[in-house]
């Protein structure tokens, strides 16, 4: 959780630093790189990472050689998805943005996607061996931290060389290259850490894998288990994360690259209360699973209400802070330009409703109803793609923000309705 909060804070600072030093176009191109590569990570994994995290912990404790074979089997499967996803993403980005962005964006998407993907594989390998904190440092905190350091170093060089501000940054290509390098370095750092701990496949308990340690029948069973996990986990993994990133791409395609950059910045600012909500969900998720079997319904309701009220209050407080900062022209002073904060207010008001309805997705997932959550998520994704395209075409960034708020609120309303119908009011235990 500590590593996730640190990574979240660095991600929050990222667009602020970029816009403070450059312009809307540079931020827009960078936002497209981040959005495409993160969507690619979700699509390429297709539940395989989740499957290995569940299967690996079980099989490694039972039979290490079999665990290594499972790792290699799922890595081969995932590599196919990764290659096809990379090609499709680069083609999709070219089709939507070819007239407005530098050509480096397309290979940068592929490089960043590979860096993200390999880093997550190494993190999962660490987690099934009981390591959680230090490996997580090599994901978001290291990648985003290196990127910000690269930017700071370039700014320092420009000042020291007395280079004109417009030419110092040369082009938005520089930021694409910086982020691609940061993604590769984070993956290499994670791999080096695990190799030192002798936790990479081939370094486990002697490292030798017996021939025939996994039979064709076992391989077929693995395929079926992975498919089952993928069907239930993949839609939930997409969820709100896909919705947030696809909006940036649609705004970039239907409005402009500059508009997508400002939209990206305001969405990142609005996501700050998610650090509170995400930290709470990490804590209460396992508790929901435990209390399902212990019958502690009163405590379950208390936890659910606490997880609803606290993030909602933080978001209300943030609305007040944004209002005061706007009145004092602090945003203008920070970014050296006037910003229309209408989109930010729409985001924050939507998050108040979203958080106030409670962590319904976590409750459904942790109490054996992940299939219900997945079906709801699939419907919301389809609904959002339609609505955001229509509203962004008509009302530009404001329309995209309204579509986002409508989608996430509708998801919570549907899930909380299902919970109430299946659990007879406020009794959150399934019957």
Short mmCIF file of C-alpha atoms in Angstrom, two decimals:
data_model
loop_
_atom_site.label_atom_id
_atom_site.label_comp_id
_atom_site.label_asym_id
_atom_site.label_seq_id
_atom_site.Cartn_x
_atom_site.Cartn_y
_atom_site.Cartn_z
CA UNK A 1 0.00 0.00 0.00
CA UNK A 2 2.89 2.36 0.83
CA UNK A 3 4.45 1.81 -2.59
CA UNK A 4 1.07 2.33 -4.29
CA UNK A 5 0.51 5.63 -2.46
CA UNK A 6 4.02 6.82 -3.35
CA UNK A 7 3.45 5.86 -6.99
CA UNK A 8 0.08 7.60 -6.96
CA UNK A 9 1.60 10.84 -5.66
CA UNK A 10 4.30 10.78 -8.34
CA UNK A 11 1.66 10.14 -11.02
CA UNK A 12 -0.31 13.07 -9.63
CA UNK A 13 2.74 15.36 -9.88
CA UNK A 14 3.71 14.17 -13.35
CA UNK A 15 1.34 16.21 -15.59
CA UNK A 16 1.69 19.22 -13.31
CA UNK A 17 5.46 19.24 -13.84
CA UNK A 18 5.13 18.74 -17.60
CA UNK A 19 2.61 21.53 -18.13
CA UNK A 20 4.53 23.89 -15.84
CA UNK A 21 7.65 23.47 -17.99
CA UNK A 22 6.18 23.02 -21.48
CA UNK A 23 2.82 23.45 -23.21
CA UNK A 24 -0.55 21.76 -23.73
CA UNK A 25 0.57 19.91 -26.85
CA UNK A 26 3.54 18.24 -25.15
CA UNK A 27 1.34 17.19 -22.26
CA UNK A 28 -1.26 15.92 -24.74
CA UNK A 29 1.22 13.73 -26.60
CA UNK A 30 2.52 12.36 -23.29
CA UNK A 31 -1.03 11.66 -22.10
CA UNK A 32 -1.69 9.63 -25.23
CA UNK A 33 1.45 7.55 -24.63
CA UNK A 34 0.42 6.81 -21.03
CA UNK A 35 -3.18 6.05 -21.97
CA UNK A 36 -2.39 3.72 -24.87
CA UNK A 37 0.32 1.80 -23.01
CA UNK A 38 -1.75 1.34 -19.85
CA UNK A 39 -4.76 0.12 -21.80
CA UNK A 40 -2.38 -2.21 -23.63
CA UNK A 41 -1.18 -3.64 -20.32
CA UNK A 42 -4.74 -4.57 -19.38
CA UNK A 43 -5.59 -6.01 -22.79
CA UNK A 44 -2.35 -7.97 -23.17
CA UNK A 45 -2.59 -9.62 -19.76
CA UNK A 46 -6.14 -10.92 -20.41
CA UNK A 47 -6.28 -12.39 -16.91
CA UNK A 48 -3.04 -14.36 -17.33
CA UNK A 49 -1.22 -12.43 -14.63
CA UNK A 50 -4.11 -12.89 -12.24
CA UNK A 51 -4.23 -16.59 -13.11
CA UNK A 52 -0.53 -17.06 -12.45
CA UNK A 53 -0.71 -15.15 -9.18
CA UNK A 54 -3.41 -17.54 -7.98
CA UNK A 55 -1.96 -20.73 -9.45
CA UNK A 56 1.69 -19.94 -8.80
CA UNK A 57 1.35 -19.50 -5.05
CA UNK A 58 -0.44 -22.85 -4.79
CA UNK A 59 1.81 -24.89 -7.06
CA UNK A 60 5.10 -23.41 -5.88
CA UNK A 61 4.25 -24.44 -2.32
CA UNK A 62 3.29 -27.91 -3.54
CA UNK A 63 5.85 -28.69 -6.23
CA UNK A 64 8.48 -26.15 -7.25
CA UNK A 65 9.38 -27.73 -10.57
CA UNK A 66 5.74 -27.80 -11.59
CA UNK A 67 5.46 -24.16 -10.53
CA UNK A 68 8.31 -23.23 -12.86
CA UNK A 69 6.60 -25.03 -15.73
CA UNK A 70 3.36 -23.20 -14.99
CA UNK A 71 5.25 -19.94 -15.07
CA UNK A 72 6.80 -20.76 -18.44
CA UNK A 73 3.53 -22.02 -19.87
CA UNK A 74 1.62 -18.88 -18.93
CA UNK A 75 4.51 -16.67 -20.05
CA UNK A 76 4.36 -18.28 -23.51
CA UNK A 77 0.63 -17.67 -23.65
CA UNK A 78 1.00 -14.09 -22.47
CA UNK A 79 3.79 -13.36 -24.96
CA UNK A 80 1.39 -14.10 -27.81
CA UNK A 81 -1.16 -11.69 -26.38
CA UNK A 82 1.54 -9.08 -25.78
CA UNK A 83 2.85 -9.14 -29.35
CA UNK A 84 -0.61 -8.95 -30.93
CA UNK A 85 -1.73 -6.24 -28.52
CA UNK A 86 1.37 -4.14 -29.21
CA UNK A 87 0.81 -4.32 -32.96
CA UNK A 88 -2.90 -3.47 -32.65
CA UNK A 89 -2.25 -0.55 -30.29
CA UNK A 90 0.39 0.97 -32.55
CA UNK A 91 -1.95 0.60 -35.53
CA UNK A 92 -4.86 2.10 -33.58
CA UNK A 93 -2.77 5.04 -32.40
CA UNK A 94 -1.59 5.68 -35.96
CA UNK A 95 -5.15 5.59 -37.29
CA UNK A 96 -6.42 8.08 -34.70
CA UNK A 97 -3.49 10.46 -34.24
CA UNK A 98 -1.25 10.22 -37.31
CA UNK A 99 -1.81 13.85 -38.33
CA UNK A 100 -1.10 15.40 -34.94
CA UNK A 101 1.64 13.49 -33.08
CA UNK A 102 5.30 12.63 -33.72
CA UNK A 103 5.99 9.20 -35.21
CA UNK A 104 8.03 8.25 -32.12
CA UNK A 105 4.74 7.80 -30.26
CA UNK A 106 4.08 4.42 -31.91
CA UNK A 107 7.35 2.62 -31.02
CA UNK A 108 7.25 4.34 -27.62
CA UNK A 109 3.86 2.75 -26.91
CA UNK A 110 5.32 -0.69 -27.68
CA UNK A 111 8.46 -0.13 -25.57
CA UNK A 112 6.54 1.23 -22.59
CA UNK A 113 4.02 -1.61 -22.83
CA UNK A 114 6.78 -4.22 -22.77
CA UNK A 115 8.41 -2.46 -19.81
CA UNK A 116 5.15 -2.34 -17.86
CA UNK A 117 4.34 -5.92 -18.70
CA UNK A 118 7.69 -7.40 -17.71
CA UNK A 119 7.75 -5.40 -14.49
CA UNK A 120 4.34 -6.80 -13.50
CA UNK A 121 5.52 -10.34 -14.21
CA UNK A 122 8.50 -9.86 -11.92
CA UNK A 123 6.29 -8.37 -9.21
CA UNK A 124 3.96 -11.35 -9.33
CA UNK A 125 6.92 -13.71 -9.10
CA UNK A 126 7.98 -11.83 -5.96
CA UNK A 127 4.51 -11.83 -4.41
CA UNK A 128 3.99 -15.56 -4.67
CA UNK A 129 7.25 -15.91 -2.76
CA UNK A 130 6.02 -13.63 0.03
CA UNK A 131 7.68 -10.33 -1.00
CA UNK A 132 5.41 -7.33 -1.38
CA UNK A 133 7.02 -4.03 -0.45
CA UNK A 134 10.40 -3.64 -2.16
CA UNK A 135 9.40 -5.21 -5.49
CA UNK A 136 6.50 -2.73 -5.74
CA UNK A 137 9.01 0.11 -5.58
CA UNK A 138 10.25 -0.99 -9.01
CA UNK A 139 6.85 -0.43 -10.59
CA UNK A 140 5.14 2.98 -10.43
CA UNK A 141 7.44 4.71 -7.90
CA UNK A 142 10.66 3.97 -9.79
CA UNK A 143 9.25 4.50 -13.29
CA UNK A 144 7.49 7.78 -12.55
CA UNK A 145 10.31 8.98 -10.29
CA UNK A 146 12.95 8.38 -12.97
CA UNK A 147 10.81 10.20 -15.53
CA UNK A 148 10.47 13.26 -13.29
CA UNK A 149 14.24 13.17 -12.61
CA UNK A 150 14.92 13.08 -16.36
CA UNK A 151 12.69 16.13 -16.81
CA UNK A 152 14.36 17.97 -13.92
CA UNK A 153 17.80 17.13 -15.32
CA UNK A 154 16.86 18.47 -18.74
CA UNK A 155 15.51 21.67 -17.22
CA UNK A 156 18.69 22.12 -15.21
CA UNK A 157 20.79 21.56 -18.32
CA UNK A 158 18.75 24.11 -20.24
CA UNK A 159 19.20 26.71 -17.52
CA UNK A 160 22.91 26.02 -17.15
CA UNK A 161 23.41 26.31 -20.91
CA UNK A 162 21.33 29.49 -21.13
CA UNK A 163 19.31 27.90 -23.89
CA UNK A 164 16.10 29.53 -25.03
CA UNK A 165 13.10 27.94 -23.28
CA UNK A 166 11.35 27.09 -26.53
CA UNK A 167 14.29 25.24 -28.00
CA UNK A 168 15.50 23.69 -24.74
CA UNK A 169 12.82 21.05 -24.81
CA UNK A 170 13.20 20.60 -28.58
CA UNK A 171 9.97 18.65 -29.02
CA UNK A 172 7.47 16.38 -27.33
CA UNK A 173 9.55 13.50 -28.70
CA UNK A 174 11.96 14.04 -25.80
CA UNK A 175 9.28 13.16 -23.25
CA UNK A 176 8.25 10.05 -25.13
CA UNK A 177 11.83 8.83 -25.14
CA UNK A 178 12.28 9.69 -21.46
CA UNK A 179 9.22 7.71 -20.41
CA UNK A 180 10.17 4.72 -22.57
CA UNK A 181 13.64 4.65 -21.00
CA UNK A 182 12.14 4.93 -17.51
CA UNK A 183 9.82 1.99 -18.24
CA UNK A 184 12.68 -0.20 -19.45
CA UNK A 185 14.89 0.72 -16.48
CA UNK A 186 12.15 -0.14 -13.98
CA UNK A 187 11.75 -3.58 -15.56
CA UNK A 188 15.51 -4.17 -15.52
CA UNK A 189 15.72 -3.06 -11.88
CA UNK A 190 12.93 -5.44 -10.88
CA UNK A 191 14.61 -8.32 -12.69
CA UNK A 192 17.97 -7.56 -11.09
CA UNK A 193 16.39 -7.46 -7.63
CA UNK A 194 14.71 -10.85 -8.10
CA UNK A 195 17.86 -12.40 -9.55
CA UNK A 196 19.78 -11.28 -6.46
CA UNK A 197 17.09 -12.89 -4.31
CA UNK A 198 17.24 -16.00 -6.52
CA UNK A 199 13.49 -15.81 -7.16
CA UNK A 200 13.44 -15.90 -10.94
CA UNK A 201 12.36 -19.16 -12.62
CA UNK A 202 15.44 -21.31 -13.12
CA UNK A 203 16.98 -20.02 -9.87
CA UNK A 204 14.50 -21.75 -7.60
CA UNK A 205 15.59 -24.61 -5.38
CA UNK A 206 18.33 -25.98 -7.56
CA UNK A 207 16.82 -24.59 -10.75
CA UNK A 208 16.51 -27.90 -12.59
CA UNK A 209 13.15 -28.78 -14.04
CA UNK A 210 12.46 -32.45 -14.51
CA UNK A 211 11.34 -33.50 -17.98
CA UNK A 212 7.70 -34.39 -18.07
CA UNK A 213 6.95 -32.65 -14.77
CA UNK A 214 3.72 -31.43 -16.34
CA UNK A 215 1.65 -33.85 -18.40
CA UNK A 216 -0.58 -33.01 -21.39
CA UNK A 217 -3.60 -33.60 -19.15
CA UNK A 218 -2.20 -31.16 -16.58
CA UNK A 219 -1.50 -28.66 -19.33
CA UNK A 220 -5.09 -28.94 -20.54
CA UNK A 221 -6.34 -28.42 -17.00
CA UNK A 222 -4.14 -25.33 -16.68
CA UNK A 223 -5.63 -23.99 -19.89
CA UNK A 224 -9.16 -24.48 -18.57
CA UNK A 225 -8.35 -22.95 -15.17
CA UNK A 226 -6.65 -19.97 -16.78
CA UNK A 227 -9.61 -19.45 -19.12
CA UNK A 228 -12.00 -19.56 -16.17
CA UNK A 229 -9.97 -17.04 -14.19
CA UNK A 230 -9.59 -14.82 -17.25
CA UNK A 231 -13.33 -14.75 -17.93
CA UNK A 232 -14.10 -13.61 -14.38
CA UNK A 233 -11.12 -11.37 -13.67
CA UNK A 234 -10.46 -9.69 -17.01
CA UNK A 235 -13.57 -7.44 -17.10
CA UNK A 236 -13.01 -6.39 -13.49
CA UNK A 237 -9.37 -5.60 -14.24
CA UNK A 238 -10.51 -3.29 -17.04
CA UNK A 239 -13.30 -1.54 -15.17
CA UNK A 240 -12.91 2.10 -14.27
CA UNK A 241 -9.24 2.08 -15.27
CA UNK A 242 -10.09 1.52 -18.92
CA UNK A 243 -12.83 4.14 -18.75
CA UNK A 244 -10.42 6.79 -17.44
CA UNK A 245 -7.78 6.12 -20.08
CA UNK A 246 -10.04 5.67 -23.10
CA UNK A 247 -11.51 9.12 -22.43
CA UNK A 248 -8.13 10.77 -23.01
CA UNK A 249 -7.74 8.96 -26.34
CA UNK A 250 -11.26 9.87 -27.50
CA UNK A 251 -10.76 13.54 -26.56
CA UNK A 252 -7.46 13.52 -28.44
CA UNK A 253 -9.10 12.02 -31.52
CA UNK A 254 -12.34 14.06 -31.55
CA UNK A 255 -11.15 17.39 -30.11
CA UNK A 256 -7.37 17.94 -30.20
CA UNK A 257 -4.10 16.74 -28.73
CA UNK A 258 -3.90 19.88 -26.61
CA UNK A 259 -7.39 19.24 -25.21
CA UNK A 260 -6.46 15.67 -24.31
CA UNK A 261 -3.48 16.98 -22.33
CA UNK A 262 -5.59 19.35 -20.22
CA UNK A 263 -8.24 16.65 -19.79
CA UNK A 264 -5.51 14.25 -18.64
CA UNK A 265 -4.17 16.82 -16.16
CA UNK A 266 -7.57 17.57 -14.63
CA UNK A 267 -8.47 13.89 -14.39
CA UNK A 268 -5.21 13.20 -12.55
CA UNK A 269 -5.92 16.01 -10.08
CA UNK A 270 -9.44 14.67 -9.53
CA UNK A 271 -8.03 11.19 -8.86
CA UNK A 272 -6.16 12.33 -5.75
CA UNK A 273 -8.94 11.16 -3.36
CA UNK A 274 -8.55 7.72 -4.96
CA UNK A 275 -5.36 7.32 -2.91
CA UNK A 276 -7.55 7.33 0.20
CA UNK A 277 -10.20 5.05 -1.33
CA UNK A 278 -7.60 2.65 -2.74
CA UNK A 279 -5.79 2.36 0.60
CA UNK A 280 -9.07 1.64 2.38
CA UNK A 281 -10.06 -0.98 -0.20
CA UNK A 282 -6.74 -2.79 0.21
CA UNK A 283 -7.51 -3.13 3.92
CA UNK A 284 -11.20 -3.96 3.84
CA UNK A 285 -11.15 -6.34 0.86
CA UNK A 286 -9.68 -9.32 2.77
CA UNK A 287 -11.88 -8.44 5.75
CA UNK A 288 -15.03 -8.79 3.63
CA UNK A 289 -13.86 -12.25 2.56
CA UNK A 290 -13.21 -13.30 6.17
CA UNK A 291 -16.47 -11.92 7.51
CA UNK A 292 -18.49 -13.71 4.86
CA UNK A 293 -17.77 -16.97 6.67
CA UNK A 294 -17.69 -15.63 10.25
CA UNK A 295 -21.11 -13.97 10.13
CA UNK A 296 -19.94 -10.60 11.48
CA UNK A 297 -22.59 -8.65 9.59
CA UNK A 298 -22.64 -5.63 11.89
CA UNK A 299 -18.90 -5.08 11.48
CA UNK A 300 -19.23 -5.62 7.74
CA UNK A 301 -21.80 -2.85 7.49
CA UNK A 302 -19.59 -0.56 9.60
CA UNK A 303 -16.60 -1.15 7.34
CA UNK A 304 -18.69 -0.60 4.23
CA UNK A 305 -20.06 2.70 5.53
CA UNK A 306 -16.60 3.86 6.63
CA UNK A 307 -15.20 3.02 3.19
CA UNK A 308 -18.04 5.09 1.71
CA UNK A 309 -17.96 8.14 3.97
CA UNK A 310 -14.23 8.80 4.29
CA UNK A 311 -13.34 9.08 0.56
CA UNK A 312 -16.53 11.06 -0.11
CA UNK A 313 -15.65 13.57 2.63
CA UNK A 314 -12.08 13.86 1.32
CA UNK A 315 -13.47 14.59 -2.15
CA UNK A 316 -15.85 17.25 -0.77
CA UNK A 317 -12.90 18.84 1.03
CA UNK A 318 -10.92 18.79 -2.22
CA UNK A 319 -13.75 20.61 -4.03
CA UNK A 320 -13.49 23.38 -1.44
CA UNK A 321 -9.71 23.50 -1.81
CA UNK A 322 -9.97 23.74 -5.61
CA UNK A 323 -12.55 26.52 -5.27
CA UNK A 324 -10.30 28.51 -2.93
CA UNK A 325 -7.26 27.99 -5.18
CA UNK A 326 -9.28 29.19 -8.16
CA UNK A 327 -10.44 32.29 -6.31
CA UNK A 328 -6.85 33.09 -5.35
CA UNK A 329 -5.60 32.46 -8.93
CA UNK A 330 -3.18 29.84 -7.64
CA UNK A 331 -3.77 27.57 -10.64
CA UNK A 332 -2.82 30.40 -12.98
CA UNK A 333 0.32 31.08 -10.97
CA UNK A 334 1.27 27.38 -10.94
CA UNK A 335 0.77 26.68 -14.64
CA UNK A 336 1.48 30.17 -16.01
CA UNK A 337 -1.79 30.02 -17.93
CA UNK A 338 -5.52 30.24 -17.21
CA UNK A 339 -7.34 26.91 -17.04
CA UNK A 340 -11.05 26.22 -17.37
CA UNK A 341 -11.76 24.08 -14.30
CA UNK A 342 -15.29 23.05 -15.28
CA UNK A 343 -14.10 19.53 -16.16
CA UNK A 344 -12.34 19.22 -12.79
CA UNK A 345 -15.49 20.19 -10.88
CA UNK A 346 -17.52 17.65 -12.89
CA UNK A 347 -14.98 14.93 -12.06
CA UNK A 348 -14.93 15.74 -8.35
CA UNK A 349 -18.72 15.93 -8.02
CA UNK A 350 -18.97 12.57 -9.78
CA UNK A 351 -16.42 11.05 -7.43
CA UNK A 352 -18.44 12.23 -4.41
CA UNK A 353 -21.39 10.17 -5.66
CA UNK A 354 -19.14 7.28 -6.68
CA UNK A 355 -17.45 7.04 -3.27
CA UNK A 356 -20.66 7.68 -1.30
CA UNK A 357 -22.23 4.56 -2.82
CA UNK A 358 -19.45 2.50 -1.27
CA UNK A 359 -16.94 -0.11 -2.46
CA UNK A 360 -19.57 -2.32 -4.07
CA UNK A 361 -17.13 -3.83 -6.58
CA UNK A 362 -14.77 -4.89 -3.79
CA UNK A 363 -17.63 -6.39 -1.80
CA UNK A 364 -18.94 -8.39 -4.75
CA UNK A 365 -15.49 -9.61 -5.73
CA UNK A 366 -14.37 -10.59 -2.23
CA UNK A 367 -17.57 -12.42 -1.35
CA UNK A 368 -17.70 -14.80 -4.30
CA UNK A 369 -19.70 -12.68 -6.74
CA UNK A 370 -16.93 -11.67 -9.16
CA UNK A 371 -18.94 -12.98 -12.10
CA UNK A 372 -21.71 -10.49 -11.29
CA UNK A 373 -19.15 -7.71 -11.01
CA UNK A 374 -17.61 -8.73 -14.35
CA UNK A 375 -20.97 -8.69 -16.14
CA UNK A 376 -21.77 -5.25 -14.75
CA UNK A 377 -18.34 -3.99 -15.80
CA UNK A 378 -18.77 -5.31 -19.36
CA UNK A 379 -22.08 -3.50 -19.65
CA UNK A 380 -20.62 -0.26 -18.26
CA UNK A 381 -17.65 -0.36 -20.64
CA UNK A 382 -19.94 -0.77 -23.66
CA UNK A 383 -22.27 1.95 -22.33
CA UNK A 384 -19.37 4.31 -21.71
CA UNK A 385 -17.76 3.87 -25.12
CA UNK A 386 -21.04 4.84 -26.77
CA UNK A 387 -21.90 7.75 -24.49
CA UNK A 388 -18.43 9.29 -24.31
CA UNK A 389 -18.11 9.25 -28.09
CA UNK A 390 -21.47 10.96 -28.55
CA UNK A 391 -20.99 13.55 -25.81
CA UNK A 392 -17.35 14.31 -26.64
CA UNK A 393 -18.35 14.88 -30.28
CA UNK A 394 -21.07 17.32 -29.19
CA UNK A 395 -19.64 18.99 -26.07
CA UNK A 396 -15.93 18.16 -26.30
CA UNK A 397 -14.07 17.80 -22.97
CA UNK A 398 -17.11 18.68 -20.86
CA UNK A 399 -19.13 16.00 -22.64
CA UNK A 400 -16.39 13.42 -22.00
CA UNK A 401 -16.30 14.32 -18.30
CA UNK A 402 -20.09 14.04 -18.02
CA UNK A 403 -19.96 10.63 -19.70
CA UNK A 404 -17.27 9.48 -17.27
CA UNK A 405 -19.25 10.59 -14.23
CA UNK A 406 -22.44 8.99 -15.57
CA UNK A 407 -20.68 5.68 -16.24
CA UNK A 408 -18.94 5.27 -12.89
CA UNK A 409 -22.05 6.34 -10.98
CA UNK A 410 -24.25 3.95 -12.96
CA UNK A 411 -21.86 1.09 -12.23
CA UNK A 412 -22.09 1.68 -8.48
CA UNK A 413 -25.88 2.09 -8.60
CA UNK A 414 -26.30 -1.22 -10.44
CA UNK A 415 -23.92 -3.05 -8.09
CA UNK A 416 -25.45 -1.64 -4.90
CA UNK A 417 -28.92 -2.55 -6.22
CA UNK A 418 -27.77 -6.14 -6.78
CA UNK A 419 -26.28 -6.24 -3.28
CA UNK A 420 -29.50 -4.99 -1.72
CA UNK A 421 -31.68 -7.40 -3.67
CA UNK A 422 -29.52 -10.41 -2.94
CA UNK A 423 -28.81 -9.57 0.71
CA UNK A 424 -32.19 -8.33 1.92
CA UNK A 425 -31.51 -4.70 2.69
CA UNK A 426 -28.47 -3.84 4.74
CA UNK A 427 -27.56 -7.45 5.48
CA UNK A 428 -24.39 -7.80 3.41
CA UNK A 429 -24.07 -11.53 3.92
CA UNK A 430 -25.10 -13.63 0.94
CA UNK A 431 -27.75 -16.24 1.47
#
